[in-house]
Coordinates of C-alpha atoms in Angstrom, one line a residue:
M186 CA 11.6 -17.2 -7.4
K187 CA 14.2 -14.5 -7.8
K188 CA 17.9 -14.7 -7.9
I189 CA 19.9 -12.8 -5.2
K190 CA 20.9 -9.5 -7.0
F191 CA 23.5 -6.8 -6.2
F192 CA 22.8 -3.2 -6.6
L193 CA 25.1 -0.2 -5.8
L194 CA 23.1 2.1 -3.5
G195 CA 24.5 4.9 -5.5
T196 CA 22.6 7.9 -4.8
I197 CA 19.3 6.3 -3.2
I198 CA 20.2 7.4 0.2
T199 CA 21.5 11.0 -0.6
G200 CA 19.8 11.7 -3.9
F201 CA 16.0 12.0 -4.4
I202 CA 13.7 9.5 -6.2
S203 CA 11.8 11.0 -9.3
C204 CA 9.0 8.8 -10.2
K205 CA 7.0 8.1 -13.5
N206 CA 3.6 9.1 -12.5
S207 CA 2.5 12.6 -11.6
A208 CA -0.5 11.3 -9.3
K209 CA 0.6 11.0 -5.8
T210 CA 1.0 7.3 -5.2
Y211 CA 3.3 5.4 -3.2
T212 CA 6.2 6.1 -5.7
D213 CA 5.8 9.9 -5.4
I214 CA 7.2 10.5 -1.6
T215 CA 10.7 9.6 -0.4
E216 CA 10.3 11.0 3.2
A217 CA 7.7 12.3 5.7
T218 CA 8.9 15.8 5.9
G219 CA 6.5 19.0 6.9
N220 CA 3.3 17.4 8.2
G221 CA 4.0 13.7 7.1
V222 CA 2.4 11.6 4.6
L223 CA -0.9 9.9 4.6
Y224 CA -1.1 6.5 3.4
F225 CA -4.8 5.0 2.1
G226 CA -6.4 3.4 -0.6
G227 CA -5.1 -0.4 -0.1
D228 CA -5.0 -3.1 2.3
I229 CA -3.4 -1.7 5.3
L230 CA -2.5 -4.9 7.6
T231 CA -1.6 -3.7 11.3
M232 CA -0.1 -7.3 12.5
E233 CA -1.7 -6.2 16.0
G234 CA -3.3 -9.4 17.6
T235 CA -3.9 -13.0 16.8
S236 CA -6.1 -12.6 14.0
P237 CA -6.0 -10.1 10.9
K238 CA -6.6 -6.6 11.4
Y239 CA -6.6 -3.7 9.0
A240 CA -7.0 0.0 9.3
E241 CA -8.1 2.4 6.6
A242 CA -5.1 4.9 6.8
V243 CA -1.9 5.3 8.4
W244 CA -0.4 8.9 9.2
V245 CA 3.4 9.0 9.4
K246 CA 5.5 12.1 10.9
D247 CA 8.5 12.7 12.4
H248 CA 9.8 8.9 12.0
T249 CA 6.9 7.5 13.7
L250 CA 3.4 6.4 13.1
A251 CA 1.3 9.5 14.2
Y252 CA -2.2 7.8 13.7
V253 CA -3.6 4.2 12.5
G254 CA -7.2 4.0 11.7
T255 CA -10.2 5.3 10.0
L256 CA -9.4 7.5 6.9
S257 CA -12.0 10.4 7.8
E258 CA -10.2 10.7 11.4
A259 CA -6.9 10.7 9.7
K260 CA -7.7 13.2 7.2
K261 CA -8.8 15.4 10.3
L262 CA -5.7 15.1 12.2
A263 CA -3.3 15.0 9.1
K264 CA -4.2 18.3 7.9
G265 CA -1.7 19.3 5.2
A266 CA -0.1 15.9 5.1
Q267 CA 0.8 14.7 1.9
E268 CA -1.8 12.2 0.6
V269 CA -0.6 9.0 -1.0
D270 CA -3.1 6.5 -2.6
L271 CA -1.8 2.9 -2.4
K272 CA -3.8 2.1 -5.3
G273 CA -4.9 -1.3 -3.9
K274 CA -1.4 -2.1 -2.8
T275 CA -0.7 -3.7 0.8
L276 CA 1.2 -1.7 3.5
M277 CA 2.4 -3.5 6.4
P278 CA 5.0 -3.3 9.3
S279 CA 8.5 -4.0 7.7
F280 CA 10.2 -7.2 8.0
I281 CA 12.7 -7.9 11.2
D282 CA 15.2 -10.4 10.4
P283 CA 15.3 -12.8 13.3
H284 CA 18.9 -14.6 12.3
S285 CA 21.3 -13.7 9.4
H286 CA 24.9 -13.1 9.2
Y287 CA 24.8 -9.6 8.2
I288 CA 28.6 -9.0 8.1
N289 CA 28.6 -11.5 5.4
S290 CA 26.5 -9.4 2.8
L291 CA 29.4 -6.8 2.8
S292 CA 31.6 -9.0 0.8
L293 CA 29.0 -10.8 -1.5
A294 CA 29.5 -8.4 -4.4
N295 CA 32.9 -9.4 -4.5
Q296 CA 32.3 -13.3 -4.5
V297 CA 30.8 -15.9 -7.0
N298 CA 27.4 -17.2 -6.6
V299 CA 27.6 -21.0 -7.2
F300 CA 24.0 -21.7 -5.5
P301 CA 22.2 -24.5 -7.3
A302 CA 18.9 -23.5 -9.2
P303 CA 16.8 -21.6 -8.5
I304 CA 19.0 -19.0 -7.1
G305 CA 22.3 -19.8 -8.9
P306 CA 24.3 -21.6 -11.6
G307 CA 26.0 -24.3 -9.5
K308 CA 24.1 -27.3 -10.8
D309 CA 27.3 -29.7 -10.8
V310 CA 31.0 -29.7 -10.4
P311 CA 31.8 -28.4 -14.0
S312 CA 29.3 -25.5 -13.8
I313 CA 30.9 -24.6 -10.6
L314 CA 34.1 -24.3 -12.4
Q315 CA 33.1 -22.7 -15.2
T316 CA 31.3 -20.2 -13.2
M317 CA 34.2 -19.4 -11.4
Q318 CA 36.6 -19.1 -14.1
K319 CA 34.2 -16.7 -15.8
Y320 CA 34.0 -14.6 -12.7
R321 CA 38.1 -14.8 -12.7
D322 CA 38.4 -13.8 -16.5
D323 CA 35.6 -11.2 -16.1
K324 CA 37.4 -9.4 -13.2
K325 CA 41.0 -10.0 -14.5
I326 CA 41.9 -11.2 -11.2
P327 CA 45.7 -11.4 -10.8
K328 CA 47.5 -14.4 -10.1
G329 CA 48.1 -15.1 -6.3
V330 CA 44.6 -13.4 -5.3
I331 CA 42.1 -15.0 -3.4
I332 CA 39.0 -16.1 -5.1
Q333 CA 35.9 -16.7 -3.0
A334 CA 32.2 -18.5 -3.9
Y335 CA 29.4 -19.0 -1.8
G336 CA 26.4 -21.4 -1.9
Y337 CA 28.0 -24.8 -3.0
D338 CA 25.3 -27.3 -2.2
D339 CA 26.6 -31.1 -2.0
T340 CA 23.5 -32.3 -1.4
V341 CA 22.1 -32.0 -4.9
M342 CA 25.4 -32.6 -7.0
P343 CA 24.6 -35.3 -9.4
N344 CA 25.4 -39.0 -8.9
G345 CA 27.0 -38.1 -5.5
R346 CA 30.2 -36.5 -7.6
L347 CA 31.3 -33.6 -5.0
L348 CA 34.0 -30.7 -5.5
N349 CA 37.4 -31.5 -4.3
R350 CA 40.8 -29.9 -4.1
D351 CA 41.9 -31.6 -7.4
D352 CA 38.9 -30.3 -9.1
L353 CA 40.2 -26.9 -7.8
D354 CA 43.7 -27.1 -8.4
Q355 CA 43.2 -28.0 -12.2
A356 CA 40.9 -25.1 -12.8
F357 CA 42.8 -22.7 -10.7
P358 CA 46.5 -23.4 -10.4
D359 CA 47.4 -19.8 -9.7
N360 CA 45.0 -18.6 -6.9
P361 CA 44.0 -19.6 -3.7
I362 CA 40.3 -20.8 -3.9
I363 CA 37.6 -21.0 -1.3
V364 CA 34.2 -22.3 -2.1
G365 CA 31.7 -21.7 0.8
H366 CA 29.6 -24.5 1.9
I367 CA 25.8 -23.7 1.7
S368 CA 25.9 -24.2 5.5
M369 CA 28.2 -21.5 5.9
H370 CA 29.7 -24.0 8.3
G371 CA 32.8 -25.0 6.0
A372 CA 34.3 -24.5 2.5
V373 CA 36.1 -26.3 -0.2
L374 CA 39.7 -25.1 -0.7
N375 CA 42.0 -25.7 -3.3
S376 CA 46.0 -26.6 -2.4
L377 CA 47.1 -22.9 -2.7
A378 CA 44.3 -22.1 0.0
L379 CA 45.3 -25.0 2.3
K380 CA 48.5 -23.9 2.3
Q381 CA 47.9 -20.2 3.2
F382 CA 45.6 -21.2 5.9
N383 CA 48.4 -24.0 7.0
I384 CA 46.3 -27.0 6.6
T385 CA 48.5 -30.3 5.6
S386 CA 48.4 -34.0 6.0
D387 CA 49.9 -33.4 9.3
T388 CA 47.1 -31.2 10.6
K389 CA 44.9 -33.0 13.2
T390 CA 41.2 -32.9 13.3
P391 CA 40.1 -30.8 16.1
P392 CA 37.4 -31.8 18.5
G393 CA 34.1 -30.7 16.4
G394 CA 35.7 -30.4 13.1
V395 CA 35.7 -32.0 9.9
I396 CA 38.6 -32.1 7.6
V397 CA 38.0 -34.5 4.6
R398 CA 41.0 -36.6 3.4
K399 CA 41.8 -37.8 0.3
P400 CA 40.8 -41.4 0.0
G401 CA 43.6 -43.7 1.1
T402 CA 45.8 -40.5 2.6
Q403 CA 45.8 -38.1 5.2
E404 CA 46.1 -35.4 2.4
P405 CA 43.2 -32.6 3.0
Y406 CA 40.8 -33.1 0.0
G407 CA 39.1 -29.6 0.2
L408 CA 36.3 -29.8 2.4
I409 CA 36.9 -28.1 5.9
M410 CA 33.9 -27.6 8.4
E411 CA 32.8 -26.7 11.7
T412 CA 35.7 -26.1 14.3
A413 CA 38.5 -26.7 11.5
Y414 CA 36.9 -24.1 9.7
L415 CA 36.6 -21.4 12.3
P416 CA 40.1 -20.4 12.0
I417 CA 39.8 -20.1 8.2
F418 CA 36.4 -17.9 8.5
A419 CA 38.0 -15.6 11.1
N420 CA 40.8 -14.7 8.6
L421 CA 38.8 -14.2 5.1
P422 CA 39.3 -10.9 3.5
K423 CA 37.9 -8.0 5.1
P424 CA 37.0 -4.7 3.5
T425 CA 39.8 -2.1 3.5
P426 CA 38.8 1.1 5.7
S427 CA 38.2 2.8 2.3
E428 CA 35.8 0.1 1.2
E429 CA 33.7 -0.5 4.5
I430 CA 31.2 2.1 4.0
E431 CA 30.4 1.3 0.5
W432 CA 30.4 -2.6 1.0
S433 CA 28.1 -1.8 4.1
K434 CA 25.7 0.1 1.7
Q435 CA 25.7 -2.6 -0.9
G436 CA 24.8 -5.2 1.8
Q437 CA 22.3 -3.2 3.5
K438 CA 20.7 -2.6 0.3
L439 CA 20.0 -6.3 0.0
Y440 CA 18.0 -6.3 3.3
A441 CA 15.9 -3.1 2.0
E442 CA 15.5 -5.0 -1.2
A443 CA 13.6 -7.9 0.7
G444 CA 11.6 -5.3 3.1
I445 CA 13.9 -5.8 6.1
T446 CA 14.6 -2.9 8.2
T447 CA 16.3 -4.7 11.1
A448 CA 19.1 -6.9 10.3
H449 CA 20.7 -9.6 12.6
D450 CA 24.3 -10.5 12.8
G451 CA 24.9 -13.7 14.5
A452 CA 28.4 -14.9 15.7
T453 CA 29.9 -11.8 15.6
R454 CA 33.8 -11.6 15.8
I455 CA 35.6 -8.5 17.3
D456 CA 37.0 -7.4 13.8
D457 CA 33.4 -7.4 12.4
I458 CA 32.4 -5.4 15.4
D459 CA 34.7 -3.0 14.6
V460 CA 34.0 -2.7 11.2
M461 CA 30.2 -2.1 12.0
E462 CA 31.3 0.6 14.6
R463 CA 33.3 2.6 12.2
V464 CA 30.4 2.6 9.9
A465 CA 27.9 3.7 12.4
K466 CA 30.2 6.3 13.6
A467 CA 30.2 7.9 9.7
N468 CA 26.1 7.8 10.1
A469 CA 26.1 5.4 7.2
N470 CA 23.7 2.8 8.0
M471 CA 20.4 2.9 6.8
I472 CA 18.8 -0.1 8.7
D473 CA 19.1 -1.3 12.2
I474 CA 21.8 -3.8 13.0
I475 CA 21.9 -6.0 15.9
A476 CA 25.2 -8.0 16.4
Y477 CA 25.7 -10.7 18.7
P478 CA 29.1 -11.4 19.8
F479 CA 30.6 -15.1 19.4
I480 CA 31.3 -16.6 22.6
T481 CA 34.8 -17.3 21.8
D482 CA 35.5 -13.5 21.1
L483 CA 33.4 -12.4 23.8
D484 CA 36.5 -11.4 26.3
A485 CA 38.2 -9.3 23.4
I486 CA 34.8 -7.5 22.8
L487 CA 33.8 -6.7 26.3
A488 CA 37.3 -5.2 26.7
K489 CA 36.6 -2.7 23.7
Y490 CA 32.7 -2.5 24.0
P491 CA 31.7 -3.0 27.6
K492 CA 28.6 -4.5 28.7
E493 CA 27.2 -1.4 29.8
G494 CA 26.8 0.0 26.2
W495 CA 24.9 -2.9 25.1
G496 CA 21.2 -3.2 24.1
K497 CA 20.8 0.3 23.0
Y498 CA 21.2 1.8 19.4
N499 CA 24.0 4.1 18.6
N500 CA 23.6 5.4 14.8
R501 CA 21.5 2.3 13.9
L502 CA 23.9 -0.5 15.6
K503 CA 23.7 -2.1 19.0
I504 CA 25.1 -5.2 20.6
G505 CA 22.2 -7.4 21.5
G506 CA 23.5 -10.3 23.6
V507 CA 25.9 -13.2 23.0
K508 CA 25.8 -16.2 20.3
I509 CA 27.0 -19.7 21.2
T510 CA 27.0 -22.4 18.5
I511 CA 26.7 -26.0 19.6
D512 CA 26.5 -28.1 16.6
G513 CA 26.7 -27.9 12.9
S514 CA 24.1 -28.1 9.9
P515 CA 22.0 -31.1 9.1
Q516 CA 22.7 -30.4 5.3
G517 CA 26.3 -30.4 5.9
K518 CA 26.0 -33.7 8.1
T519 CA 27.5 -31.9 11.0
A520 CA 24.5 -31.2 13.3
S521 CA 24.4 -33.6 16.4
F522 CA 21.8 -36.1 16.7
T523 CA 20.9 -38.9 19.1
T524 CA 20.7 -41.6 16.2
P525 CA 23.3 -42.1 13.1
Y526 CA 22.9 -40.4 10.0
L527 CA 21.5 -42.9 7.4
T528 CA 24.2 -42.0 4.8
G529 CA 27.3 -41.6 7.0
G530 CA 29.2 -38.7 7.9
P531 CA 30.5 -36.1 5.6
G532 CA 33.7 -37.9 5.1
G533 CA 32.1 -41.2 4.7
E534 CA 32.4 -41.8 8.6
K535 CA 30.1 -45.0 9.7
D536 CA 27.7 -44.6 12.3
W537 CA 27.8 -41.0 12.3
K538 CA 25.9 -38.8 14.6
G539 CA 27.4 -35.5 14.1
E540 CA 29.3 -33.8 17.1
L541 CA 28.8 -31.0 19.3
T542 CA 30.8 -27.9 18.6
F543 CA 32.3 -27.7 22.1
P544 CA 32.4 -30.7 24.7
E545 CA 29.2 -30.4 26.6
P546 CA 31.0 -29.4 29.9
M547 CA 32.3 -26.2 28.0
I548 CA 28.8 -25.4 27.3
H549 CA 27.5 -25.5 30.6
Q550 CA 29.9 -23.2 31.5
M551 CA 29.5 -20.8 28.5
V552 CA 25.6 -20.7 29.1
K553 CA 26.3 -19.9 32.8
R554 CA 28.3 -17.0 31.9
V555 CA 25.8 -15.6 29.7
Y556 CA 23.2 -16.0 32.3
A557 CA 25.1 -14.4 34.9
M558 CA 25.9 -11.4 32.4
N559 CA 22.2 -11.0 32.1
V560 CA 22.3 -10.3 28.6
P561 CA 20.2 -12.2 25.7
L562 CA 21.5 -15.6 24.4
N563 CA 21.3 -16.7 20.9
L564 CA 21.9 -20.4 20.8
H565 CA 22.5 -22.5 17.7
A566 CA 21.3 -26.2 17.9
N567 CA 20.0 -28.0 14.9
G568 CA 19.8 -31.7 16.0
D569 CA 18.0 -33.3 18.7
N570 CA 21.2 -34.2 20.6
A571 CA 22.5 -30.4 20.3
I572 CA 18.9 -29.4 21.6
D573 CA 19.4 -32.1 24.5
A574 CA 22.8 -30.6 25.5
F575 CA 21.3 -27.2 25.4
L576 CA 18.2 -28.0 27.8
R577 CA 20.7 -30.1 30.1
A578 CA 23.1 -26.6 30.2
H579 CA 19.9 -24.4 30.8
E580 CA 18.9 -26.9 33.6
D581 CA 22.1 -26.5 35.0
A582 CA 22.5 -22.8 34.7
A583 CA 19.2 -21.6 35.7
A584 CA 18.6 -24.5 38.3
G585 CA 17.1 -21.8 40.8
D586 CA 14.6 -20.5 38.4
L587 CA 14.2 -22.7 35.4
S588 CA 11.2 -20.7 34.0
K589 CA 12.6 -17.2 34.2
D590 CA 12.5 -15.4 30.8
R591 CA 16.2 -15.0 30.3
H592 CA 15.6 -13.9 26.5
V593 CA 17.2 -17.1 24.9
T594 CA 16.5 -17.7 21.2
V595 CA 17.5 -21.3 20.0
M596 CA 18.3 -20.7 16.4
H597 CA 17.2 -23.2 14.0
S598 CA 15.8 -25.8 16.3
Q599 CA 15.2 -27.6 13.2
F600 CA 15.2 -31.3 14.4
I601 CA 13.6 -30.8 17.7
R602 CA 11.3 -33.4 19.3
K603 CA 7.9 -32.7 20.5
D604 CA 9.0 -33.4 24.1
Q605 CA 11.9 -30.6 23.7
L606 CA 9.5 -28.2 22.2
E607 CA 7.3 -28.7 25.3
K608 CA 10.3 -27.9 27.4
Y609 CA 11.0 -24.7 25.4
A610 CA 7.5 -23.8 26.1
K611 CA 7.9 -24.6 29.9
Y612 CA 11.5 -22.5 30.4
K613 CA 10.3 -19.9 28.0
L614 CA 12.9 -20.5 25.3
T615 CA 12.2 -19.0 21.8
P616 CA 12.7 -21.1 18.9
S617 CA 13.7 -19.1 15.6
F618 CA 12.5 -21.7 12.9
Y619 CA 14.1 -22.3 9.3
S620 CA 11.3 -23.2 7.3
L621 CA 13.2 -22.6 4.0
H622 CA 14.6 -26.1 4.7
T623 CA 11.4 -27.7 3.8
F624 CA 12.0 -26.5 0.2
Y625 CA 15.7 -26.2 -0.3
F626 CA 16.9 -29.2 1.8
A627 CA 14.1 -31.4 2.6
D628 CA 15.1 -34.2 0.2
A629 CA 18.4 -34.4 1.4
H630 CA 17.2 -34.7 5.0
I631 CA 14.6 -37.2 4.1
K632 CA 17.8 -39.0 2.7
N633 CA 19.8 -38.4 5.5
R634 CA 17.3 -38.6 8.6
G635 CA 14.3 -40.6 7.1
M636 CA 11.0 -39.2 6.5
A637 CA 9.7 -39.3 10.2
Q638 CA 12.2 -36.8 11.3
A639 CA 12.5 -34.7 8.1
S640 CA 8.6 -34.0 8.6
Y641 CA 9.0 -32.5 11.8
I642 CA 11.5 -30.0 10.9
S643 CA 10.7 -26.5 11.8
P644 CA 7.3 -27.6 13.8
M645 CA 5.7 -24.2 13.5
K646 CA 2.1 -25.1 14.0
D647 CA 2.9 -27.0 17.4
A648 CA 4.8 -24.5 18.4
F649 CA 1.9 -21.8 18.2
A650 CA -0.2 -24.5 19.7
L651 CA 2.1 -24.3 23.0
G652 CA 1.7 -20.7 23.2
L653 CA 5.3 -19.7 21.9
K654 CA 5.7 -17.0 19.7
P655 CA 8.4 -18.6 17.2
T656 CA 10.2 -16.7 14.7
N657 CA 11.3 -17.5 11.3
H658 CA 14.6 -16.8 9.5
T659 CA 16.7 -17.0 6.0
D660 CA 20.2 -17.6 7.8
F661 CA 21.4 -15.5 5.0
V662 CA 24.0 -15.9 3.2
V663 CA 23.0 -19.4 3.7
L664 CA 19.9 -18.7 1.8
P665 CA 18.8 -15.7 0.1
L666 CA 16.9 -12.9 1.7
D667 CA 13.5 -13.5 0.2
Q668 CA 10.8 -12.9 2.8
M669 CA 8.1 -14.2 0.7
M670 CA 9.9 -17.3 0.1
V671 CA 10.1 -17.6 3.8
L672 CA 6.3 -17.2 4.1
W673 CA 5.9 -19.6 1.3
S674 CA 7.8 -22.4 3.1
A675 CA 6.1 -21.9 6.4
V676 CA 2.5 -22.1 4.6
N677 CA 3.3 -24.8 2.2
R678 CA 6.0 -27.0 3.4
I679 CA 6.7 -28.2 -0.2
S680 CA 10.1 -29.5 -1.1
R681 CA 12.3 -29.1 -4.4
S682 CA 10.9 -32.4 -5.7
G683 CA 7.5 -31.6 -5.0
V684 CA 7.2 -33.8 -1.7
E685 CA 4.9 -32.7 1.1
V686 CA 7.2 -32.3 4.2
G687 CA 4.9 -32.5 7.2
P688 CA 2.0 -30.8 6.0
D689 CA 0.3 -31.1 9.5
Q690 CA 2.9 -28.3 10.4
R691 CA 1.9 -25.7 8.0
V692 CA 0.8 -22.6 9.5
S693 CA -1.5 -19.7 8.3
P694 CA -0.5 -17.0 6.2
Y695 CA -0.8 -14.3 9.2
Q696 CA 1.0 -16.7 11.7
G697 CA 3.7 -16.9 9.2
L698 CA 3.9 -13.0 9.0
Q699 CA 3.6 -12.9 12.8
A700 CA 7.1 -14.9 12.7
M701 CA 8.7 -12.0 10.4
T702 CA 7.2 -9.0 12.0
I703 CA 6.0 -8.9 15.6
Y704 CA 7.4 -11.9 17.0
P705 CA 11.0 -11.0 16.1
A706 CA 10.3 -7.6 17.6
I707 CA 9.3 -9.5 20.8
Q708 CA 12.6 -11.7 20.3
Y709 CA 14.6 -8.4 20.3
M710 CA 12.8 -6.7 23.2
E711 CA 11.6 -4.0 20.5
Q712 CA 8.0 -4.6 20.6
D713 CA 7.2 -1.3 21.8
S714 CA 8.8 0.3 18.8
K715 CA 8.5 -2.2 16.0
G716 CA 6.7 -5.1 14.6
S717 CA 3.0 -3.8 14.1
L718 CA 1.1 -0.6 13.2
E719 CA 0.3 1.3 16.2
K720 CA 0.5 5.0 17.4
G721 CA 3.9 5.9 18.3
K722 CA 5.7 3.1 16.9
L723 CA 8.8 3.6 14.3
A724 CA 7.2 3.9 10.6
D725 CA 9.2 1.0 9.6
L726 CA 7.0 0.1 6.6
V727 CA 6.8 -2.4 3.6
I728 CA 4.6 -1.9 0.6
L729 CA 3.9 -5.5 -1.2
D730 CA 2.1 -5.8 -4.8
Q731 CA -0.5 -8.2 -3.2
N732 CA -1.5 -9.2 0.3
P733 CA -0.3 -12.3 1.5
L734 CA -3.3 -13.4 3.5
K735 CA -5.4 -13.1 0.0
V736 CA -3.4 -14.7 -2.7
E737 CA -3.5 -18.5 -3.2
P738 CA -0.8 -20.2 -0.8
L739 CA 1.2 -21.4 -3.7
K740 CA 1.7 -17.9 -5.4
I741 CA 2.7 -16.3 -2.1
K742 CA 6.4 -16.5 -3.4
D743 CA 5.5 -14.3 -6.2
I744 CA 4.7 -11.3 -4.1
K745 CA 6.7 -8.4 -4.9
V746 CA 8.4 -5.8 -2.5
L747 CA 7.7 -2.5 -3.9
Q748 CA 8.9 -0.4 -1.3
T749 CA 10.7 -0.3 2.0
L750 CA 10.5 2.5 4.5
K751 CA 12.9 3.0 7.3
E752 CA 11.4 5.6 10.0
G753 CA 9.3 7.1 7.2
K754 CA 12.2 7.4 4.7
V755 CA 12.1 5.4 1.5
I756 CA 15.3 3.3 1.3
Y757 CA 14.0 0.8 -1.6
C758 CA 11.8 1.4 -4.2
K759 CA 11.1 -1.0 -7.0
D760 CA 9.4 1.3 -9.4
C761 CA 11.4 4.4 -8.9
T762 CA 14.2 6.0 -10.5
T763 CA 17.1 7.6 -9.0
K764 CA 18.6 10.8 -10.1
S765 CA 21.6 13.1 -8.4

């Protein structure tokens, strides 16, 4: 599995790509100009229908797919087009991101990766501290300047030895430190950071929040989560106006590298939309971005960005709907369940079931408001109690017509019960699953929730059987943008330690690809222009070195993205060199 890599876009947008081979292969063409480009000579997977279909050729012209079908007919229609031999590689629709946190990608190049293996060096507390100290020294960060890290996974720390305030104080006496929890629902702060955000022993833990206290005292011990973390998250450092475009290019390159041409931003704040809007006005976006304002910022966002302008792209940016979060993360032990965690709460709480982010009556009012706006709703719910709470809110808000398609996507839906999944089908609710948990966090889920409940996380096979069109996401930056690993986890469902996690919920590679292409297009109501290879759709394409439908399932994660095209223009090429 690859580590997250950061590359400056440099001249990949404005320059041209010169390639090593003289013959016209996929590396020779950067954009479909003139009479376009004709692709052939490989597996061209169209993603149309419920079973795999292939075309012999695809003709790309004027940003769209001008023809998809036989090579002989394509050559008749595409006279004068540049011809590209795929040399046995696989071409298919590019991936559509059902859920991530795009805005956070802008700052990753200026943060420290402390993920555990296989995607980072953070195997224990000493390695996290050493990695961050090296970053401070290499970057020559002055005293008083905040240092941020991401990917701290307390579920894999050896012997239960967790990172705390005192560790950070000793290693970093002169800098505020924020080490982001892998759930992205919290962080560990040192004393200088706690002081900066005004969190003291007198700070009361808000409803739906977690402030872990030093044993035997009321002093905050570093870990802050959920509603207690929201004010910190909202005030993390943002790029300056002079940095916004370059940081945005760096972030979008990460998506392009993964074969993604449409990115999602869940829980968008007013300041974040302002950044996205300025970058869009500068015409600097290389991929499409769909923002979902967080419910707590909705009034401020509507005042500046009226609903009438939502739902349509402006320089590759659109506001897609509203996001409501109603519980936390299962790996952070803040997801809300109907039964207690077997290992207690994040601060050692007994009989801990997690908590809803907002009181249930407030959730009902939030859902009613979004339904009345008649815009799509993204709803975050992980634990079965959170899912119950939303279903009750839906039944309240939609009492007149429970089965009307309101374009509701329930993000994660990880620990959904079978009876709840059946209600999704009845009420036309789309689950966006998170099958990566079957690898990265399943061992912790088995410990915290038991094997039976852990085995039913992200039950994609049952969702397909009920006629649902589930999507599957990374929740980036919680986990890396690695679409082949997303597919691998849905097809294999094997944990870090090699445990099979609900093998009865494995899906076929084709079903897994549907959850990453055509079904996210349906989730965004963009199926007329994206998600499959059909005449008239946008030429959003990805070229892979192998066909995911033809390799051994356990080798899917090793497939490489060779090239990504947005509307016929190459925005990432693995085997090409850039030149000014």
